[in-house]
């Protein structure tokens, strides 16, 4: 097949149907096309080994320098890099002058901190449209939809909300308004601080929607280029097929042409631009986990992925169990040994996800070769949750575990990268593109043959993954030191408890009853949701309140202790929201208090029994909880074990840290810390953002049991 060059592409390309299909068959005889990876950055021998987690840093608000610096410091201290990801909540004009001024500032500051930075080529997703700039005042670049009726007749309609990625001119426009402007703003950092550009599910907004019950037509993507590759008479030939259009062999031609045109009009030019500018193309495609989606979305999925210099996959569902894992997606990324291989992970949350769950997901990905992880998402602030109300995955500074465990997480990913870079393809044969096109018909996702092929392939891939994960677990167990020979004994003692900072309580109703009023109380007010606020009849000047750097920048923080009284208190909130938002509370109360079973503020208890602290006065605690006790040991124990409901824990004995564990086994060596006689034991357990935002759904938290040996 003759590629359309990036610099001298004709507006249309014509190729005879038999010649075209013959070329396709020859090109896929070896199951997929030759990869064109490799970027024009430093030579392979000179490149540093990169393993850092990459925060998918959702850039929201106005990105003031002081806060940018604070968050960059946190990422740099943890050993993380960042993907600069414009998302809902951004208050700057996307791709405007102020946006690029802030991007340059961020890159300069990241370079000073020796951080790895990736750019992101779209506003949210899917990539390819530049938030409408590609088609602004350029109607001829808008997507075209081919509607085909049951009798083979068809019509073409234009969708002005989507760029036509089957037109080389639309790709040129996309590169001009995104990539070229990034090059002008920060191009001297390409191949150095800035290593890659992340493309996210490049696709058309209405791409190949299947025919629903009652629909009278199928919908396909179209362009003049595609029509010419199909011989110029494809619609006429479909009409001639009449009532047999659904079974027509013409669909094989359509999908073959679609794969070719998408590749040559979109994927190749994007990859070539990156190669020319010393920066890697990374990111991931759409619908990697079944053959019907492969055909529907790109005609030839692996043909497109072969162009990526740092190939990636989408694993945001966190299916770490081998029986549920996305076996085909993992098999696809395993096909690229010798390359960095990326996964976008954890974006669907939940926001109370355990670090142990995240570790298990990395184990599954690493045995298939994934050695780089884009942590989705790490919001600059939570304002984007005003738009995205269905799910939330947060892995940045808003998570209480970030400060103490983000560096531990980076260290684990570096370890996992070592084994990932040894991983080879799974060895499961991939069907040729031609075989997929033959079976696709007009609705590939509904093709019984493609579903059967997907199941057969996925089952075989899953068995290979199962064997690799089992082998990894066996090696891990073999490397663990034997347990202490002495029996452990439960630590019988009385525990005191307090939040490391303040207790928190989201206020979703108008009333708050206080039994014991704390000396100081503060309130975080969501600036997008709350237009006005009166507490016990007193209006709060929200405009004068500072941004809440302690919790989240999309809130304003006010001191309200003097306005509250023992007994009943009222909060009158002016808002357009008819009900509380799960991932964006309007009001959050902070202070040194506990909450009784009736939701009233009471004095913190002096001691606490072990178990879920949500049932012991802290139902919505955002942060770390600290347990403290004093014990007398006639003989100093050498080891401590604990059950923290699998949440991260840190142990300090007599002022000496004995370790911090993000996941099991929660075992701590006490040698050099414990002594005969009186000892102070402090155990800190890290909660999650979910314990504040979705307290009823969040996991149990606290100390369940403690043993020493």
PDB file of N, CA and C in Angstrom, residues 135 239 257 260 354 365 424 463 469 510 585:
ATOM      1  N   UNK A 135     -12.527  22.385  13.468  1.00  0.00           N
ATOM      2  CA  UNK A 135     -13.646  22.679  12.565  1.00  0.00           C
ATOM      3  C   UNK A 135     -14.176  24.100  12.702  1.00  0.00           C
ATOM      4  N   UNK A 239     -26.340   0.168  -3.083  1.00  0.00           N
ATOM      5  CA  UNK A 239     -27.735   0.299  -3.501  1.00  0.00           C
ATOM      6  C   UNK A 239     -28.133  -0.858  -4.402  1.00  0.00           C
ATOM      7  N   UNK A 257     -10.645  -0.440   3.498  1.00  0.00           N
ATOM      8  CA  UNK A 257     -10.378   0.939   3.103  1.00  0.00           C
ATOM      9  C   UNK A 257     -10.335   1.858   4.322  1.00  0.00           C
ATOM     10  N   UNK A 260      -7.029   1.568   6.100  1.00  0.00           N
ATOM     11  CA  UNK A 260      -5.974   2.225   5.320  1.00  0.00           C
ATOM     12  C   UNK A 260      -6.055   3.744   5.464  1.00  0.00           C
ATOM     13  N   UNK A 354      -7.792   0.735  47.470  1.00  0.00           N
ATOM     14  CA  UNK A 354      -6.633   0.345  48.251  1.00  0.00           C
ATOM     15  C   UNK A 354      -5.369   0.392  47.393  1.00  0.00           C
ATOM     16  N   UNK A 365      -0.330  -6.281  34.913  1.00  0.00           N
ATOM     17  CA  UNK A 365       0.170  -5.543  33.751  1.00  0.00           C
ATOM     18  C   UNK A 365       1.648  -5.826  33.497  1.00  0.00           C
ATOM     19  N   UNK A 424       7.826 -11.090  27.217  1.00  0.00           N
ATOM     20  CA  UNK A 424       7.703 -11.320  25.787  1.00  0.00           C
ATOM     21  C   UNK A 424       6.233 -11.434  25.403  1.00  0.00           C
ATOM     22  N   UNK A 463      -5.044 -17.677  29.889  1.00  0.00           N
ATOM     23  CA  UNK A 463      -4.309 -18.805  30.456  1.00  0.00           C
ATOM     24  C   UNK A 463      -2.819 -18.498  30.562  1.00  0.00           C
ATOM     25  N   UNK A 469       1.272 -14.833  36.226  1.00  0.00           N
ATOM     26  CA  UNK A 469       0.974 -14.262  37.545  1.00  0.00           C
ATOM     27  C   UNK A 469       1.266 -15.288  38.635  1.00  0.00           C
ATOM     28  N   UNK A 510     -29.415  21.057  56.057  1.00  0.00           N
ATOM     29  CA  UNK A 510     -29.428  22.435  56.578  1.00  0.00           C
ATOM     30  C   UNK A 510     -29.191  22.542  58.079  1.00  0.00           C
ATOM     31  N   UNK A 585     -18.873  17.625  47.605  1.00  0.00           N
ATOM     32  CA  UNK A 585     -19.754  18.175  48.644  1.00  0.00           C
ATOM     33  C   UNK A 585     -19.731  19.692  48.639  1.00  0.00           C
TER      34      UNK A 585
END
